Amino acid sequence: WMLCQTVFGLYKLQRDSYRRIRSFTTKSNENITNVHLKPIDLQIAWRKDRNVDLLMKMFEEHRKQATPTVDHFAIVMKALSDSKRPDMTLSLWKDIQQLGLRPNFSVTMMALNAAAATQDISVARSIANSRVRLDSIAYTQLNKVLPIAEILPCIQNDNAIVPDETLIQLLIRKIASSKELSLANTLENILTSKKISVNMEIATSLLKLYTNLKNR
């Protein structure tokens, strides 16, 4: 019986969603009013047609009637990311900031990927200084946009991040390119303070880095 209730509940949810989508798509541009779309409506519309322009139109009409949630933004940004439209993705990210919404990790990563694709330093910097917890993949993307001198302090001050081997090797390469011994010292402090054990490959890379920088 509980299974039947669950199945019926899901059916009703999807049926109601299709009704809202249909009522939107059948109205003319001049007569669209009271468009209160739920995140699932946008998700179903995207899965059904894969039409990002229609999805954006639905989203913008919803915004005229009500403030969208982070979940609304997440679905539209995912569609824009899939459609390779980084500029529009970043535009929505900036809207999230202006509305004072708190983005989740998924939304932040989509914005970060778009920032890396467009080399948008201001967005990358805002993400680096945001309250969202970033992982090694996120910091790897930040490294594609921001200088190493900005990245290291962020990692150092982020108590939640434990850099993985890929990120550490990337940091070593960027420090080598910068030729700044102080940055190598900062990396060493990060590894020590976060109690990170490195493998032989990274240890060798670090030794080579120090040797080259000290012999300059």
Tab-separated table of C-alpha atoms in Angstrom:
chain	number	residue	atom	x	y	z
A	1	TRP	CA	0.000	0.000	0.000
A	2	MET	CA	2.806	2.428	0.850
A	3	LEU	CA	4.463	1.620	-2.484
A	4	CYS	CA	1.205	2.386	-4.311
A	5	GLN	CA	0.926	5.709	-2.479
A	6	THR	CA	4.515	6.582	-3.416
A	7	VAL	CA	3.976	5.712	-7.084
A	8	PHE	CA	0.707	7.665	-7.185
A	9	GLY	CA	2.404	10.622	-5.488
A	10	LEU	CA	5.157	10.664	-8.095
A	11	TYR	CA	2.623	10.354	-10.901
A	12	LYS	CA	0.594	13.276	-9.508
A	13	LEU	CA	3.745	15.377	-9.102
A	14	GLN	CA	4.752	14.816	-12.717
A	15	ARG	CA	1.189	15.298	-13.995
A	16	ASP	CA	0.881	18.648	-12.211
A	17	SER	CA	4.264	19.662	-13.552
A	18	TYR	CA	3.270	18.879	-17.145
A	19	ARG	CA	0.090	20.929	-16.667
A	20	ARG	CA	2.106	23.965	-15.546
A	21	ILE	CA	4.526	23.550	-18.449
A	22	ARG	CA	1.683	23.141	-20.945
A	23	SER	CA	-0.159	26.194	-19.620
A	24	PHE	CA	3.026	28.195	-20.069
A	25	THR	CA	3.935	26.975	-23.562
A	26	THR	CA	0.409	27.406	-24.952
A	27	LYS	CA	0.056	31.059	-23.899
A	28	SER	CA	1.199	33.871	-26.140
A	29	ASN	CA	4.071	36.082	-25.037
A	30	GLU	CA	1.642	38.893	-24.216
A	31	ASN	CA	-0.666	36.822	-22.047
A	32	ILE	CA	1.754	34.985	-19.771
A	33	THR	CA	0.820	35.830	-16.189
A	34	ASN	CA	1.185	34.196	-12.806
A	35	VAL	CA	3.916	31.862	-13.996
A	36	HIS	CA	5.042	30.138	-10.800
A	37	LEU	CA	7.190	27.263	-11.978
A	38	LYS	CA	8.742	24.796	-9.590
A	39	PRO	CA	12.308	23.552	-10.109
A	40	ILE	CA	10.955	20.170	-11.216
A	41	ASP	CA	8.957	21.919	-13.961
A	42	LEU	CA	12.147	23.351	-15.420
A	43	GLN	CA	13.870	19.999	-15.068
A	44	ILE	CA	11.092	18.127	-16.878
A	45	ALA	CA	10.885	20.785	-19.603
A	46	TRP	CA	14.636	20.508	-20.193
A	47	ARG	CA	14.606	16.718	-20.302
A	48	LYS	CA	11.611	16.725	-22.638
A	49	ASP	CA	12.806	19.144	-25.322
A	50	ARG	CA	16.467	19.952	-24.573
A	51	ASN	CA	15.588	23.455	-25.744
A	52	VAL	CA	17.695	25.833	-23.695
A	53	ASP	CA	16.136	28.948	-25.244
A	54	LEU	CA	12.649	27.826	-24.227
A	55	LEU	CA	13.952	26.938	-20.778
A	56	MET	CA	15.471	30.409	-20.370
A	57	LYS	CA	12.192	31.976	-21.489
A	58	MET	CA	10.278	29.957	-18.880
A	59	PHE	CA	12.808	30.899	-16.214
A	60	GLU	CA	12.702	34.607	-17.042
A	61	GLU	CA	8.895	34.648	-16.991
A	62	HIS	CA	8.931	32.909	-13.610
A	63	ARG	CA	11.364	35.555	-12.316
A	64	LYS	CA	8.864	38.295	-13.185
A	65	GLN	CA	6.371	36.718	-10.794
A	66	ALA	CA	8.535	35.311	-7.995
A	67	THR	CA	12.114	35.196	-6.747
A	68	PRO	CA	13.754	31.986	-7.984
A	69	THR	CA	15.472	29.649	-5.562
A	70	VAL	CA	18.968	28.217	-5.870
A	71	ASP	CA	17.335	25.033	-7.190
A	72	HIS	CA	15.733	26.994	-10.049
A	73	PHE	CA	19.112	28.494	-10.903
A	74	ALA	CA	20.848	25.120	-10.643
A	75	ILE	CA	18.650	23.477	-13.279
A	76	VAL	CA	18.956	26.363	-15.738
A	77	MET	CA	22.718	26.666	-15.192
A	78	LYS	CA	23.105	22.915	-15.788
A	79	ALA	CA	21.233	23.271	-19.077
A	80	LEU	CA	23.422	26.231	-20.066
A	81	SER	CA	26.560	24.301	-19.111
A	82	ASP	CA	25.447	21.320	-21.192
A	83	SER	CA	24.719	23.707	-24.071
A	84	LYS	CA	28.200	25.272	-23.818
A	85	ARG	CA	27.010	28.773	-22.941
A	86	PRO	CA	29.481	29.896	-20.269
A	87	ASP	CA	28.684	33.619	-20.590
A	88	MET	CA	25.032	33.030	-19.743
A	89	THR	CA	26.029	30.677	-16.923
A	90	LEU	CA	28.160	33.433	-15.403
A	91	SER	CA	25.341	35.934	-15.828
A	92	LEU	CA	23.081	33.732	-13.699
A	93	TRP	CA	25.865	33.295	-11.137
A	94	LYS	CA	26.057	37.071	-10.778
A	95	ASP	CA	22.265	37.187	-10.379
A	96	ILE	CA	22.555	34.681	-7.522
A	97	GLN	CA	25.083	36.950	-5.832
A	98	GLN	CA	22.901	40.038	-6.277
A	99	LEU	CA	19.854	38.239	-4.852
A	100	GLY	CA	21.844	37.242	-1.783
A	101	LEU	CA	21.178	33.531	-2.320
A	102	ARG	CA	23.626	31.005	-0.934
A	103	PRO	CA	24.860	28.784	-3.788
A	104	ASN	CA	25.520	25.112	-3.206
A	105	PHE	CA	28.650	23.274	-4.342
A	106	SER	CA	27.111	22.117	-7.638
A	107	VAL	CA	26.097	25.649	-8.674
A	108	THR	CA	29.484	26.994	-7.608
A	109	MET	CA	31.307	24.399	-9.716
A	110	MET	CA	29.233	25.234	-12.798
A	111	ALA	CA	30.103	28.900	-12.333
A	112	LEU	CA	33.748	28.001	-11.774
A	113	ASN	CA	33.892	25.877	-14.925
A	114	ALA	CA	32.361	28.762	-16.869
A	115	ALA	CA	34.872	31.185	-15.328
A	116	ALA	CA	37.723	28.883	-16.387
A	117	ALA	CA	36.311	28.666	-19.916
A	118	THR	CA	36.019	32.456	-20.246
A	119	GLN	CA	38.989	33.372	-18.032
A	120	ASP	CA	36.731	35.534	-15.884
A	121	ILE	CA	39.035	36.596	-13.052
A	122	SER	CA	36.390	38.491	-11.062
A	123	VAL	CA	34.084	35.464	-10.824
A	124	ALA	CA	36.947	33.107	-10.018
A	125	ARG	CA	38.094	35.462	-7.272
A	126	SER	CA	34.594	35.723	-5.794
A	127	ILE	CA	34.363	31.922	-5.697
A	128	ALA	CA	37.795	31.592	-4.099
A	129	ASN	CA	36.657	33.951	-1.338
A	130	SER	CA	33.166	32.489	-0.955
A	131	ARG	CA	31.827	30.470	1.976
A	132	VAL	CA	31.281	27.397	-0.188
A	133	ARG	CA	33.586	24.515	0.688
A	134	LEU	CA	35.818	23.768	-2.290
A	135	ASP	CA	37.555	20.499	-3.076
A	136	SER	CA	40.765	19.747	-4.972
A	137	ILE	CA	38.945	19.726	-8.324
A	138	ALA	CA	37.583	23.212	-7.628
A	139	TYR	CA	41.025	24.550	-6.713
A	140	THR	CA	42.431	22.934	-9.854
A	141	GLN	CA	39.904	24.946	-11.884
A	142	LEU	CA	40.761	28.118	-9.965
A	143	ASN	CA	44.393	27.559	-10.911
A	144	LYS	CA	43.391	27.942	-14.563
A	145	VAL	CA	42.285	31.517	-13.920
A	146	LEU	CA	43.952	33.000	-10.850
A	147	PRO	CA	47.688	33.439	-10.217
A	148	ILE	CA	49.335	30.948	-7.865
A	149	ALA	CA	50.051	33.730	-5.365
A	150	GLU	CA	46.272	34.122	-4.835
A	151	ILE	CA	45.488	30.413	-4.771
A	152	LEU	CA	47.926	29.341	-2.053
A	153	PRO	CA	46.550	31.628	0.709
A	154	CYS	CA	43.024	30.402	-0.062
A	155	ILE	CA	44.115	26.792	0.364
A	156	GLN	CA	46.105	27.692	3.467
A	157	ASN	CA	43.110	29.385	5.103
A	158	ASP	CA	40.602	26.725	4.051
A	159	ASN	CA	40.434	24.295	6.953
A	160	ALA	CA	38.236	21.874	5.019
A	161	ILE	CA	40.510	21.301	2.031
A	162	VAL	CA	43.147	18.576	1.940
A	163	PRO	CA	44.875	18.902	-1.460
A	164	ASP	CA	45.089	15.671	-3.425
A	165	GLU	CA	48.151	14.527	-5.382
A	166	THR	CA	46.957	16.031	-8.676
A	167	LEU	CA	46.457	19.465	-7.115
A	168	ILE	CA	49.801	19.344	-5.293
A	169	GLN	CA	51.652	18.516	-8.510
A	170	LEU	CA	49.833	21.355	-10.275
A	171	LEU	CA	50.826	23.778	-7.505
A	172	ILE	CA	54.450	22.632	-7.759
A	173	ARG	CA	54.480	23.258	-11.521
A	174	LYS	CA	52.955	26.718	-11.143
A	175	ILE	CA	55.396	27.655	-8.378
A	176	ALA	CA	58.266	26.478	-10.592
A	177	SER	CA	56.987	28.761	-13.370
A	178	SER	CA	56.695	31.693	-10.967
A	179	LYS	CA	60.272	31.158	-9.730
A	180	GLU	CA	59.250	32.467	-6.292
A	181	LEU	CA	60.899	30.696	-3.357
A	182	SER	CA	58.410	32.249	-0.926
A	183	LEU	CA	55.569	30.427	-2.683
A	184	ALA	CA	57.422	27.130	-2.293
A	185	ASN	CA	57.746	27.878	1.428
A	186	THR	CA	53.991	28.565	1.601
A	187	LEU	CA	53.260	25.227	-0.056
A	188	GLU	CA	55.542	23.467	2.416
A	189	ASN	CA	53.693	25.167	5.297
A	190	ILE	CA	50.365	23.998	3.843
A	191	LEU	CA	51.545	20.389	3.611
A	192	THR	CA	52.941	20.521	7.136
A	193	SER	CA	50.007	22.278	8.809
A	194	LYS	CA	47.473	19.990	7.136
A	195	LYS	CA	49.619	16.951	7.995
A	196	ILE	CA	49.664	15.714	4.409
A	197	SER	CA	51.884	12.713	3.690
A	198	VAL	CA	53.321	12.887	0.172
A	199	ASN	CA	54.409	9.992	-2.004
A	200	MET	CA	57.880	9.554	-3.471
A	201	GLU	CA	56.944	11.240	-6.752
A	202	ILE	CA	55.743	14.419	-5.033
A	203	ALA	CA	58.680	14.379	-2.599
A	204	THR	CA	61.046	14.222	-5.581
A	205	SER	CA	59.198	17.068	-7.303
A	206	LEU	CA	59.416	19.196	-4.159
A	207	LEU	CA	63.142	18.513	-3.802
A	208	LYS	CA	63.721	19.446	-7.431
A	209	LEU	CA	61.626	22.591	-6.974
A	210	TYR	CA	63.661	23.770	-3.955
A	211	THR	CA	66.951	22.915	-5.620
A	212	ASN	CA	66.113	24.912	-8.752
A	213	LEU	CA	64.754	27.927	-6.846
A	214	LYS	CA	67.663	28.104	-4.395
A	215	ASN	CA	70.221	27.845	-7.198
A	216	ARG	CA	68.789	30.814	-9.081
